[in-house]
XYZ file of C-alpha atoms in Angstrom:
368
model
C 90.789 59.431 137.407
C 89.115 61.672 134.864
C 91.582 64.234 133.470
C 90.762 67.890 133.987
C 89.766 69.476 130.673
C 88.839 72.914 131.995
C 90.196 75.032 134.782
C 88.647 78.382 135.631
C 90.934 80.963 137.223
C 89.167 83.937 138.762
C 91.061 87.208 138.637
C 90.716 89.684 141.504
C 88.249 92.512 140.882
C 89.569 95.930 139.944
C 88.309 99.274 141.170
C 87.360 101.536 138.262
C 85.298 104.024 140.254
C 87.874 106.764 139.648
C 88.181 105.957 135.952
C 84.592 106.127 134.748
C 81.680 108.427 135.440
C 78.692 107.167 137.428
C 76.554 107.151 134.273
C 79.118 105.265 132.148
C 77.637 102.690 129.803
C 78.078 98.955 130.218
C 80.413 98.878 127.216
C 82.633 101.540 128.740
C 82.766 99.776 132.097
C 83.655 96.411 130.578
C 86.396 97.916 128.415
C 87.950 99.810 131.324
C 87.831 96.701 133.528
C 89.576 94.664 130.838
C 92.246 97.323 130.526
C 92.897 97.568 134.260
C 92.951 93.839 134.842
C 95.929 93.214 132.544
C 98.520 93.037 135.366
C 96.475 90.374 137.161
C 96.024 88.466 133.921
C 99.746 88.606 133.209
C 100.534 87.266 136.683
C 97.933 84.489 136.432
C 99.389 83.229 133.149
C 103.020 83.593 134.251
C 102.620 81.288 137.247
C 101.094 78.471 135.227
C 103.160 75.292 135.116
C 102.840 75.184 131.340
C 102.970 77.648 128.492
C 99.493 78.147 126.964
C 99.274 77.138 123.305
C 97.169 80.203 122.534
C 95.178 83.043 124.030
C 91.617 83.555 122.804
C 90.185 86.923 123.800
C 86.593 87.921 123.369
C 85.398 91.097 121.719
C 86.059 93.214 124.815
C 89.362 91.568 125.672
C 91.482 92.804 122.779
C 93.811 94.698 125.125
C 94.799 91.352 126.636
C 96.655 90.638 123.406
C 99.459 92.849 124.722
C 99.968 90.293 127.489
C 100.033 87.503 124.905
C 102.723 89.364 122.970
C 104.839 89.824 126.095
C 104.609 86.107 126.879
C 105.062 85.125 123.216
C 101.708 83.336 123.004
C 99.650 83.230 119.777
C 96.484 85.268 120.145
C 93.035 85.013 118.626
C 89.866 87.073 118.970
C 86.481 85.391 119.229
C 83.507 87.379 117.929
C 80.164 85.842 118.992
C 78.329 87.472 116.106
C 78.073 87.456 112.327
C 80.437 88.482 109.525
C 78.514 91.677 108.750
C 78.951 92.800 112.354
C 82.671 92.012 112.199
C 82.973 93.960 108.944
C 81.388 96.995 110.576
C 83.571 96.649 113.660
C 86.884 96.604 111.809
C 85.746 99.278 109.335
C 84.605 101.697 112.041
C 88.055 103.382 112.270
C 87.763 104.152 108.545
C 84.231 105.478 108.940
C 85.510 107.673 111.747
C 87.777 109.399 109.225
C 85.286 109.488 106.339
C 81.951 110.459 107.889
C 81.339 113.922 109.288
C 78.827 114.443 112.063
C 76.793 111.781 113.815
C 76.244 108.526 111.972
C 72.569 108.474 112.925
C 72.059 111.778 111.095
C 73.304 110.418 107.769
C 70.694 110.363 105.009
C 72.135 107.328 103.243
C 73.253 103.917 104.550
C 76.910 103.651 105.519
C 78.954 101.784 102.912
C 81.226 98.893 103.906
C 83.531 97.521 101.166
C 82.225 94.239 99.780
C 79.278 94.113 102.191
C 75.728 95.367 102.139
C 75.446 98.938 103.444
C 74.170 99.418 106.969
C 71.301 101.737 107.779
C 71.978 104.340 110.475
C 69.105 102.911 112.524
C 70.781 99.480 112.567
C 74.057 100.698 114.071
C 75.264 99.302 117.389
C 74.783 101.516 120.419
C 78.422 102.704 120.808
C 78.203 104.334 117.380
C 75.146 106.430 118.152
C 77.003 109.206 119.992
C 80.497 110.088 118.811
C 81.150 112.203 121.928
C 80.534 109.368 124.391
C 83.434 107.390 125.858
C 81.962 104.114 124.654
C 82.363 105.338 121.079
C 86.119 105.676 121.572
C 86.305 102.321 123.359
C 84.495 100.726 120.424
C 86.837 102.508 118.020
C 89.837 101.117 119.891
C 88.459 97.582 119.610
C 88.138 98.029 115.858
C 91.793 99.082 115.655
C 93.109 96.285 117.882
C 91.165 93.343 116.470
C 93.302 92.932 113.307
C 96.449 92.769 115.464
C 95.766 89.140 116.401
C 96.802 85.914 114.676
C 93.254 85.109 113.598
C 89.606 85.935 114.213
C 87.108 83.247 115.203
C 83.605 84.110 114.063
C 80.288 82.638 115.176
C 78.853 82.118 111.701
C 79.288 79.587 108.912
C 80.531 79.859 105.353
C 77.274 79.244 103.486
C 75.319 81.778 105.513
C 77.433 84.818 104.629
C 79.765 83.972 101.730
C 79.919 87.547 100.380
C 80.775 89.194 103.698
C 83.359 86.515 104.490
C 84.929 86.956 101.064
C 85.102 90.722 101.634
C 86.943 90.112 104.919
C 89.502 87.994 103.050
C 89.841 90.057 99.865
C 92.887 92.330 100.029
C 91.148 94.722 97.647
C 88.282 95.085 100.114
C 88.300 94.560 103.898
C 91.175 92.103 103.738
C 93.594 95.022 103.501
C 92.425 96.031 106.996
C 91.986 92.628 108.616
C 95.244 91.083 107.280
C 94.692 87.935 109.382
C 92.661 84.778 108.713
C 88.973 84.870 109.581
C 87.650 81.487 110.695
C 83.866 80.965 110.569
C 83.442 78.266 113.232
C 79.746 78.611 114.057
C 77.039 78.378 114.853
C 78.250 77.816 118.410
C 75.482 77.277 120.929
C 75.428 76.167 124.516
C 73.876 72.758 124.979
C 71.116 73.007 127.561
C 69.212 70.308 129.330
C 66.140 69.526 127.192
C 62.660 69.800 128.581
C 60.905 66.529 129.233
C 58.722 65.427 126.331
C 55.863 65.027 128.783
C 55.902 68.717 129.670
C 52.773 70.758 129.115
C 54.460 72.672 126.300
C 55.393 69.576 124.278
C 52.021 67.970 124.859
C 50.388 71.073 123.386
C 52.876 71.256 120.490
C 52.263 67.622 119.545
C 48.610 68.459 118.971
C 49.357 71.258 116.500
C 49.771 70.812 112.719
C 53.370 70.731 111.516
C 54.925 74.182 110.936
C 51.877 75.940 112.324
C 53.345 77.507 115.493
C 55.359 80.754 115.629
C 58.280 80.923 118.065
C 58.910 84.456 119.363
C 62.140 85.243 121.238
C 64.368 88.310 121.325
C 67.501 86.600 122.578
C 69.580 87.185 125.668
C 69.776 90.968 125.398
C 66.612 91.975 123.594
C 64.834 95.070 124.826
C 61.211 95.983 124.330
C 59.352 98.987 125.645
C 56.061 98.415 127.383
C 54.323 99.982 124.393
C 56.099 97.621 121.990
C 55.238 94.645 124.183
C 51.584 95.575 123.956
C 51.710 96.053 120.171
C 53.434 92.698 119.727
C 50.830 90.971 121.872
C 47.993 92.521 119.888
C 49.730 91.740 116.593
C 50.147 88.086 117.512
C 46.499 87.898 118.531
C 45.284 89.619 115.360
C 47.262 87.202 113.195
C 45.139 84.323 114.518
C 48.192 82.057 114.431
C 49.392 79.764 117.211
C 52.539 81.022 118.883
C 55.013 80.457 121.709
C 56.446 83.666 123.122
C 59.484 83.538 125.419
C 59.066 86.313 127.990
C 61.126 86.483 131.156
C 60.685 88.763 134.162
C 62.541 92.059 133.799
C 66.115 91.992 135.097
C 66.906 95.632 134.462
C 64.468 98.524 134.262
C 65.556 101.609 132.339
C 64.437 105.195 132.437
C 62.710 105.067 129.066
C 60.337 102.280 130.037
C 62.267 99.502 128.301
C 63.655 96.450 130.022
C 65.795 93.417 129.416
C 63.350 90.546 129.093
C 65.738 87.673 128.435
C 68.593 87.550 130.812
C 71.108 84.725 130.691
C 71.790 83.853 127.098
C 70.577 80.263 127.522
C 68.660 80.435 124.260
C 71.693 81.031 122.062
C 74.718 80.341 124.199
C 76.320 83.770 123.825
C 76.291 87.041 125.647
C 75.071 89.535 123.120
C 77.366 92.447 122.402
C 74.457 94.860 122.715
C 70.694 94.777 122.146
C 71.274 96.961 119.088
C 73.439 94.231 117.537
C 70.283 92.162 117.254
C 68.906 94.717 114.806
C 71.827 93.868 112.539
C 71.134 90.173 113.082
C 67.471 90.663 112.279
C 68.239 92.634 109.122
C 70.764 90.056 107.949
C 68.523 87.046 108.538
C 65.392 88.588 107.109
C 67.262 89.531 103.954
C 68.601 85.984 103.741
C 65.036 84.700 104.087
C 63.642 87.237 101.631
C 61.293 89.053 104.007
C 61.440 92.753 104.845
C 62.079 93.853 108.413
C 59.564 96.647 108.018
C 56.730 96.919 105.561
C 56.902 99.575 102.881
C 53.280 100.587 103.292
C 53.117 101.328 106.999
C 55.150 104.103 108.658
C 57.705 103.275 111.354
C 57.790 105.578 114.380
C 60.087 103.725 116.753
C 57.359 101.231 117.667
C 56.219 98.578 115.188
C 52.432 98.770 115.050
C 50.203 95.776 115.678
C 48.870 95.962 112.113
C 52.377 95.656 110.708
C 53.172 92.741 113.002
C 49.947 91.011 111.978
C 50.716 91.537 108.286
C 54.266 90.154 108.528
C 53.153 87.114 110.518
C 50.405 86.280 108.049
C 52.824 86.880 105.186
C 55.084 84.163 106.542
C 52.506 81.733 107.896
C 49.535 82.101 105.543
C 50.454 83.748 102.241
C 51.965 81.785 99.358
C 55.224 83.726 99.723
C 55.627 82.211 103.172
C 56.286 78.782 101.674
C 59.429 80.052 99.990
C 60.530 81.822 103.165
C 60.096 78.682 105.263
C 61.934 76.620 102.664
C 64.857 79.034 102.799
C 64.826 78.882 106.610
C 65.108 75.083 106.435
C 68.042 75.389 104.041
C 69.828 77.662 106.520
C 69.069 75.226 109.340
C 70.487 72.257 107.456
C 73.447 74.359 106.316
C 74.247 75.196 109.930
C 74.062 71.549 110.928
C 76.261 70.430 108.040
C 78.882 73.065 108.839
C 79.470 71.474 112.248
C 79.823 67.835 111.213
C 83.121 66.164 110.371
C 84.272 67.631 107.063
C 81.912 70.600 107.342
C 83.165 74.135 106.717
C 83.086 75.249 110.358
C 84.627 72.024 111.595
C 87.422 72.371 109.045
C 88.035 75.985 110.075
C 88.199 75.042 113.752
C 90.515 72.130 112.939
C 92.845 74.552 111.170
C 93.027 76.726 114.275
C 93.641 73.648 116.450
C 96.507 72.541 114.204
C 98.049 76.015 114.379
C 97.857 75.923 118.171
C 99.357 72.413 118.210
C 102.302 73.517 116.070
C 102.799 76.557 118.295
C 102.707 74.394 121.397
C 105.405 72.084 120.018
C 107.623 75.061 119.265
C 107.100 76.506 122.731
C 108.148 73.250 124.403
C 111.570 73.780 122.893
C 112.012 77.025 124.842
C 112.058 77.640 128.588
C 108.873 78.884 130.272
């Protein structure tokens, strides 16, 4: 008989209709649900026949750590994003005290100790309106995250060494975090591969190596109809072969934008917010040495087709593109090496596993 390695326990739904306004954001709703579901979570853990070795909460589940404390269970927080995002998240309570007025109205990038500054336009959605409830929910998460035993981060050491060092340095962000940060990524969900005889692979096999652009905006990317049109024209004007992942809209919004990639199958994580991808894009493009926006064309909320064409040709045609593609390969191989036996991410995850094992042995000595 095959032993059970995973058991999913569904908690009963909670009614938050009296706790949030009808127009409350998704972030607010999730945070309130996680807060109200604590009694059910406590009961579900208490009736288990064994004492859990650890509790791992996601970004929105930091309030569950109170339950872990009550039951004397080690607690970790998993952040399915990069070190720069984590740095911003835990430094937000400090920014709340330092910055006056709305962050988006600041003339200069916001400074984060030991990390690259973040432009106001790259901020995550909960930070765009300091009067909205989701801002205070996000602020609370930033306060609670360092109260765990360790933070698991979906990045790897060689991708963001400076930001990770800042999170560990007690003279920088380490004085706020105060717990180990474990880069254990990149974590992706393994999906069933397409058959090599599919129409897509047959077409790809006929193309020259490294001659096709892959365009995808992840599981939570949003594009307005106008931006969709500009991107389509830009791809066409570039005269480069491309594959563009576009899914039917799953949620239409009042401003004409929609979610065009719904389940997270492309990267294995549920994105915190579409705006987080702007931080991801900025981080990766700086790592690759290519600007997110050109310095010669104005940006007015929508990236123009001419700018898209120029950036595509810069990467695929111009001499500079060779260096960019080489750097991208280095990051790819670095990610692969981090996950093999002896790799940085594998070592970090092994450290967490050993801590949980030691905790489990201690717990067996006490009654449950």
